[in-house]
Coordinates of C-alpha atoms in Angstrom, one line a residue:
M19 CA -23.4 71.6 -33.3
K20 CA -25.2 74.2 -35.6
K21 CA -27.7 74.4 -33.1
F22 CA -24.6 75.0 -30.4
K23 CA -23.4 77.4 -32.5
E24 CA -26.8 79.2 -32.7
C25 CA -27.1 79.6 -29.2
V26 CA -23.7 80.4 -29.0
E27 CA -24.5 83.4 -31.2
L28 CA -27.6 84.5 -29.0
I29 CA -25.8 84.3 -25.7
G30 CA -22.6 86.9 -27.1
G31 CA -19.6 87.1 -24.9
V32 CA -18.3 84.2 -25.4
E33 CA -14.6 83.4 -26.4
T34 CA -15.2 81.4 -29.5
S35 CA -11.5 81.4 -30.9
A36 CA -10.5 77.8 -29.8
G37 CA -13.4 75.3 -30.3
L38 CA -15.1 72.3 -28.3
S39 CA -11.9 69.5 -27.3
Y40 CA -13.1 65.6 -27.7
D41 CA -12.0 63.3 -24.8
V42 CA -9.5 60.9 -26.8
S43 CA -8.1 58.0 -24.4
T44 CA -5.0 57.8 -26.3
R45 CA -4.0 61.1 -26.1
W46 CA -2.0 62.3 -22.8
N47 CA -3.4 65.6 -23.0
S48 CA -7.2 65.6 -24.0
T49 CA -8.6 65.2 -20.7
Y50 CA -7.6 68.7 -19.6
L51 CA -8.0 70.4 -23.2
M52 CA -11.2 69.2 -22.8
L53 CA -12.3 70.4 -20.0
Q54 CA -10.7 73.9 -20.5
S55 CA -12.6 74.6 -23.5
A56 CA -15.6 73.5 -22.5
L57 CA -15.8 75.5 -18.7
K58 CA -15.3 78.5 -21.6
Y59 CA -18.6 77.5 -23.1
R60 CA -20.3 76.7 -19.6
R61 CA -22.9 79.6 -20.0
V62 CA -23.8 77.6 -23.6
F63 CA -24.1 74.7 -22.2
A64 CA -26.1 75.6 -19.2
S65 CA -28.9 77.1 -21.9
I66 CA -28.7 75.2 -25.0
S67 CA -31.2 72.5 -23.8
F68 CA -33.5 75.3 -24.4
H69 CA -32.8 74.9 -28.4
D70 CA -32.3 71.5 -28.8
D71 CA -34.6 69.2 -27.3
N72 CA -32.8 66.1 -27.9
Y73 CA -29.6 67.6 -25.2
K74 CA -30.7 66.1 -21.9
V75 CA -27.8 65.4 -20.2
C76 CA -26.4 69.5 -18.9
P77 CA -24.3 68.8 -16.1
S78 CA -25.1 70.3 -12.7
E79 CA -23.5 73.5 -11.0
E80 CA -21.7 70.3 -8.9
D81 CA -20.3 69.4 -12.2
W82 CA -18.8 72.1 -13.1
K83 CA -17.1 73.0 -9.9
R84 CA -15.7 69.1 -10.2
G85 CA -14.9 69.5 -13.6
D86 CA -13.2 73.4 -13.1
K87 CA -11.2 71.7 -10.1
I88 CA -10.2 69.1 -11.8
C89 CA -9.3 71.5 -15.1
T90 CA -6.8 73.0 -12.5
F91 CA -5.7 70.0 -10.9
L92 CA -4.4 69.2 -14.7
L93 CA -3.2 71.9 -15.5
P94 CA 0.9 70.8 -14.3
F95 CA 0.3 67.4 -15.7
Y96 CA -0.4 69.5 -19.1
E97 CA 2.6 71.7 -18.9
T98 CA 4.7 69.0 -17.8
T99 CA 3.9 66.7 -20.8
N100 CA 4.4 69.3 -23.1
L101 CA 8.1 69.5 -21.9
I102 CA 8.8 66.6 -21.9
S103 CA 7.3 64.8 -25.0
G104 CA 8.3 68.1 -26.9
T105 CA 10.7 68.5 -29.7
S106 CA 12.6 70.6 -28.3
Y107 CA 14.5 70.0 -25.2
P108 CA 14.7 72.5 -22.1
T109 CA 17.5 72.7 -19.8
S110 CA 17.5 70.5 -17.1
N111 CA 16.6 73.2 -14.5
L112 CA 12.6 73.2 -15.4
Y113 CA 12.2 69.5 -15.2
F114 CA 12.8 69.9 -11.1
L115 CA 11.0 72.2 -10.5
Q116 CA 8.1 70.5 -12.7
I117 CA 8.1 67.7 -10.5
W118 CA 8.0 69.7 -7.3
K119 CA 4.9 71.3 -8.5
I120 CA 3.1 68.3 -9.4
Q121 CA 3.9 66.7 -6.1
C122 CA 2.7 69.7 -4.1
V123 CA -0.6 69.6 -6.5
L124 CA -1.4 65.9 -5.3
M125 CA -0.4 66.7 -1.6
A126 CA -2.9 69.4 -1.8
S127 CA -5.6 67.5 -3.5
I128 CA -5.7 64.7 -0.9
K129 CA -7.1 66.8 1.6
D130 CA -9.7 67.9 -1.0
E131 CA -13.3 68.6 0.1
D132 CA -14.0 66.4 -2.6
A133 CA -14.7 63.3 -2.4
L134 CA -14.0 62.3 -5.9
I135 CA -10.8 64.4 -6.3
R136 CA -9.6 63.0 -2.9
D137 CA -9.2 59.0 -4.4
M138 CA -8.3 60.6 -7.4
A139 CA -5.1 62.2 -6.1
A140 CA -4.3 58.6 -3.7
R141 CA -3.8 56.7 -6.4
M142 CA -1.6 59.4 -8.0
M143 CA -0.1 59.7 -5.3
I144 CA 1.0 56.2 -5.0
K145 CA 2.7 55.6 -8.6
F146 CA 3.8 59.2 -8.3
E147 CA 6.1 57.9 -5.2
K148 CA 7.5 54.8 -7.1
Y149 CA 9.7 57.3 -9.4
W150 CA 9.8 60.2 -7.1
S151 CA 10.0 59.5 -3.3
D152 CA 13.4 61.0 -3.8
Y153 CA 13.9 63.6 -6.6
S154 CA 16.9 62.4 -8.6
V155 CA 20.2 64.0 -7.8
V156 CA 20.9 64.9 -11.5
L157 CA 18.2 67.1 -11.3
A158 CA 18.2 69.2 -8.6
L159 CA 21.6 69.9 -9.1
G160 CA 20.6 71.3 -12.2
A161 CA 18.1 73.3 -10.2
V162 CA 20.7 74.8 -7.9
L163 CA 23.1 76.1 -10.8
D164 CA 19.9 77.9 -12.1
P165 CA 20.5 81.7 -11.1
R166 CA 16.8 82.1 -10.3
I167 CA 17.1 78.8 -7.3
K168 CA 20.3 77.8 -5.5
L169 CA 20.3 76.1 -2.2
T170 CA 17.6 78.4 -0.3
S171 CA 15.2 78.2 -2.7
L172 CA 15.8 74.4 -3.1
E173 CA 15.7 73.9 0.6
Y174 CA 12.8 75.8 0.7
M175 CA 11.2 73.4 -1.9
Y176 CA 12.5 70.5 0.0
E177 CA 11.0 71.9 3.2
K178 CA 7.5 72.2 1.7
V179 CA 7.5 68.8 0.4
D180 CA 9.1 67.2 3.8
P181 CA 10.0 69.4 6.7
L182 CA 11.6 66.7 9.0
T183 CA 14.0 65.6 6.0
S184 CA 15.0 68.8 4.0
A185 CA 17.9 70.1 5.8
L186 CA 19.6 66.3 5.0
K187 CA 18.3 66.6 1.6
T188 CA 19.9 70.3 1.1
E189 CA 23.3 68.9 2.8
E190 CA 23.1 65.7 0.4
I191 CA 22.8 67.6 -2.6
K192 CA 25.3 70.3 -1.0
E193 CA 28.3 67.8 -0.8
K194 CA 27.8 66.3 -4.2
L195 CA 27.7 69.2 -5.6
Y196 CA 31.0 70.5 -4.4
A197 CA 32.4 66.8 -5.0
L198 CA 31.4 67.1 -9.4
F199 CA 33.0 71.0 -8.9
E200 CA 36.1 69.5 -7.7
M201 CA 36.4 67.5 -10.2
Y202 CA 36.1 69.5 -12.8
R203 CA 38.4 71.9 -11.4
R204 CA 41.2 69.7 -11.5
L205 CA 40.4 68.5 -15.4
H206 CA 40.5 71.9 -15.8
T207 CA 43.7 72.5 -14.2
L208 CA 45.3 69.4 -16.2
S209 CA 43.9 70.9 -19.7
P210 CA 45.0 74.3 -19.7
T211 CA 43.4 74.5 -23.6
I212 CA 39.5 74.7 -21.7
S213 CA 41.0 78.1 -20.4
Q214 CA 40.5 79.8 -23.6
T215 CA 38.0 82.9 -23.7
P216 CA 35.3 81.6 -26.0
S217 CA 33.9 83.9 -28.7
F218 CA 30.9 85.8 -27.6
N219 CA 28.0 86.5 -30.4
T220 CA 28.3 91.0 -30.7
R221 CA 26.1 91.5 -33.9
G222 CA 24.1 94.4 -33.0
E223 CA 25.7 95.9 -30.3
S224 CA 27.5 99.5 -30.6
S225 CA 30.8 99.5 -29.8
S226 CA 30.3 101.9 -27.3
H227 CA 28.3 99.6 -25.2
A228 CA 30.2 96.4 -26.2
F229 CA 33.1 98.7 -24.6
T230 CA 31.1 99.5 -21.6
K231 CA 30.3 95.6 -21.5
S232 CA 34.1 95.1 -21.2
L233 CA 34.8 97.0 -18.7
F234 CA 32.1 95.8 -15.9
N235 CA 33.2 92.2 -17.2
D236 CA 37.0 93.5 -16.0
L237 CA 35.6 94.7 -12.3
K238 CA 33.5 91.2 -11.9
V239 CA 37.0 89.2 -13.0
H240 CA 38.4 91.7 -10.3
K241 CA 36.1 91.2 -7.9
Q242 CA 37.0 87.2 -7.8
Q243 CA 40.1 87.6 -7.9
I244 CA 39.8 88.9 -4.1
A245 CA 37.2 86.6 -3.7
T246 CA 39.8 83.9 -4.7
E247 CA 42.4 85.3 -2.5
T248 CA 40.3 84.7 0.7
G249 CA 40.1 81.2 0.0
K250 CA 37.0 81.3 -1.6
S251 CA 36.3 78.6 -4.8
Q252 CA 34.4 79.9 -7.5
L253 CA 30.8 77.7 -6.0
D254 CA 31.4 79.5 -3.2
I255 CA 30.9 82.9 -4.5
Y256 CA 28.1 81.5 -6.7
L257 CA 26.0 80.5 -4.1
E258 CA 26.7 83.6 -1.4
E259 CA 25.8 85.4 -3.9
A260 CA 22.2 86.9 -4.4
S261 CA 19.6 84.6 -6.6
V262 CA 18.5 86.8 -9.8
D263 CA 15.9 89.3 -8.7
L264 CA 12.0 88.7 -9.2
S265 CA 12.1 92.5 -10.7
Y266 CA 14.1 90.7 -13.3
Q267 CA 12.8 91.5 -17.1
N268 CA 13.1 88.0 -18.4
F269 CA 13.0 86.3 -15.1
D270 CA 10.6 83.5 -16.4
D271 CA 11.9 83.0 -19.7
L272 CA 15.6 83.2 -18.5
N273 CA 18.2 81.5 -20.9
V274 CA 19.8 80.0 -18.5
L275 CA 22.6 78.4 -20.4
Q276 CA 23.4 82.3 -22.2
W277 CA 23.6 83.7 -18.3
W278 CA 26.7 81.0 -17.4
K279 CA 27.8 81.8 -20.7
E280 CA 27.9 85.5 -19.9
N281 CA 29.3 85.0 -16.9
W282 CA 32.2 82.2 -18.0
N283 CA 34.9 85.0 -17.3
R284 CA 33.9 84.9 -13.3
F285 CA 33.5 81.1 -13.1
K286 CA 35.9 79.2 -15.6
E287 CA 35.4 75.6 -14.3
L288 CA 31.6 76.3 -12.7
S289 CA 30.5 77.3 -16.2
L290 CA 31.9 74.0 -17.7
M291 CA 30.2 71.8 -15.4
A292 CA 26.9 73.7 -15.7
R293 CA 27.3 73.6 -19.4
D294 CA 27.1 69.3 -19.1
L295 CA 24.4 69.2 -16.3
L296 CA 21.8 71.3 -17.4
G297 CA 22.3 70.5 -21.2
I298 CA 21.0 66.5 -19.6
P299 CA 17.7 65.6 -21.2
I300 CA 15.3 64.0 -19.3
T301 CA 14.6 61.3 -21.6
T302 CA 15.7 60.5 -25.2
V303 CA 12.8 59.1 -25.9
A304 CA 10.2 60.6 -28.2
S305 CA 7.4 59.3 -26.6
E306 CA 4.7 60.3 -28.6
S307 CA 5.9 58.8 -31.4
A308 CA 6.4 55.4 -28.9
F309 CA 3.0 55.7 -28.4
S310 CA 1.9 56.1 -31.8
I311 CA 3.3 53.2 -32.8
G312 CA 2.0 51.2 -30.6
S313 CA -1.4 52.0 -31.2
I314 CA -0.9 50.9 -34.7
I315 CA 0.7 47.3 -33.8
L316 CA -2.5 47.6 -31.1
N317 CA -5.1 47.5 -33.4
K318 CA -9.0 45.5 -33.2
Y319 CA -7.3 43.0 -34.5
R320 CA -4.7 42.6 -32.1
S321 CA -5.8 43.5 -28.7
R322 CA -5.2 40.4 -27.0
L323 CA -1.3 40.1 -26.9
L324 CA 0.4 39.6 -24.3
S325 CA 2.2 42.6 -22.7
K326 CA 5.9 40.8 -23.7
N327 CA 4.8 40.3 -27.6
V328 CA 3.7 43.6 -27.6
E329 CA 7.3 44.9 -26.9
S330 CA 8.7 42.6 -29.3
L331 CA 7.0 43.6 -31.8
I332 CA 7.5 47.5 -31.4
C333 CA 11.2 46.7 -30.7
T334 CA 11.5 44.3 -33.4
R335 CA 10.2 46.9 -35.7
N336 CA 12.2 49.7 -34.1
W337 CA 15.4 47.4 -35.3
L338 CA 14.0 47.4 -39.0
H339 CA 13.4 50.3 -39.7
G340 CA 16.4 52.3 -42.0
F341 CA 17.6 49.2 -42.7
N342 CA 17.2 48.8 -46.5
S343 CA 18.9 45.3 -46.5
F344 CA 15.4 44.0 -45.1
A345 CA 13.0 45.5 -47.5
V346 CA 10.6 42.9 -49.2
V347 CA 11.7 42.4 -52.6
G348 CA 9.1 42.3 -55.5
D349 CA 6.3 45.1 -53.6
D350 CA 5.5 48.0 -56.2
E351 CA 4.4 50.4 -53.6
D352 CA 6.7 51.8 -51.5
N353 CA 5.0 54.5 -48.9
D354 CA 5.2 55.1 -45.7
D355 CA 2.3 52.8 -44.3
G356 CA 3.6 49.8 -46.8
S357 CA 6.8 49.7 -44.8
L358 CA 5.5 49.9 -41.6
A359 CA 3.1 47.3 -42.6
K360 CA 6.1 45.3 -44.1
S361 CA 7.8 45.7 -40.1
I362 CA 4.8 44.8 -38.5
T363 CA 4.5 41.3 -40.3
I364 CA 7.9 40.7 -40.3
G365 CA 7.9 41.4 -36.3
A366 CA 4.9 39.4 -35.9
S367 CA 6.7 36.3 -37.7
C368 CA 9.7 36.3 -35.7
V369 CA 7.5 36.5 -31.9
H370 CA 6.6 33.1 -30.4
D371 CA 3.7 31.6 -28.3
V372 CA 1.3 34.7 -30.0
D373 CA -2.1 34.3 -28.1
E374 CA -5.4 32.8 -30.5
D375 CA -8.1 35.0 -30.4

C-alpha cells in the first residue's frame, strides 16, 4: 500500500478522495464499489509494476474494458439495493422504475458482445423472471400516481419490455385503478369528516405569497368544478392533465406526497388513495440486519447446518429477542454479545436433527 500511494503521487491527477474497496462476499454492493474505486486508479495499476516487483497480476486492457462494463451493469442493482435496504423508505412509485430499469439492463446485456457478460445476464434473467415476470399491480398503481409518469409513461415502459403485451397490461392497470378509486369515492361519500381541509405548513411564507397561492387554489377548484359538471371524475382529470414537465426545477427530486398534499383541494378522494398507495413499503424486513444475524450463526463452527435448521435458529433468536423472561440468570456480563450468544444457545437447544460434522 505504501508503494501504491507513492505511485499515485508520481502519476498525479488521480482522484484520491475515495480509497480502494475490497470485494466482500457477504456484502451485496461490494463488487460494484470495488470496481468503481479500482477504475479511478486505473493508470496507477497500469504502472505500479514498474515500482513494485511483487505486483505481477496486472489487469489487461480487455480486463479493464470488461470491468468498466460490469461496473455500469451493476449500477442499477447498487441503487436498488440501497433503496430497498435503507432505513428511510421512499414512496412506492420509485420501486417500479427501479425494477423496470433492471429488466432493461438485463435485456440489453443478453445481447452484449462479451460472452462472459451475456452468460451472466442470461442466468440473472432466469432468476429475475421467477419473481418479476409480471410486475406488481400495486407498484404499477404507485407509478401511475406519480405526476411525472402517469399512464402514458407507464405504457411506454411496458412497450419497451414487451411490445406485444404493453397495451393489454396498461388497460388492466387502468381498470384496477378506476375500481380502486371508486371504492375511495364511496368511502369519502359515507365519511363526510374526511372532507375537512388539512392544515398546511405555511411557515416562512409572506402574507402576500400565501394570499396569491390561495387565489390560484380557488381557480384550480373552479376548473375542477367545471370538469366535474361535464361528468369527469377526479381520476379522469388527473390522467388527462399533462405530466410534470422535465424543465421543472425539482423534477428528479420531486416529493410526490407533498405534490398530492398541495393538490388536495382539487383531488380530495384521489389524494387519499395516493397517500395510501405511495406509503406502501416494498419490504418490512431490515435486510442488512437479517444477514448480519445470519453471519453470526453461520460461523466456521456451524457451516454445515441444514437450511431448515439455519432458519429455525434465526427465527428462534428473533422470537427471544426483547423478551426479558428468557434471560439466563447467573451471568455477570450483560452486554449485546452475551445476550446474542445466549439467544443462539437457547435457539440451538430448540432445534432437532442438527447435522453432525
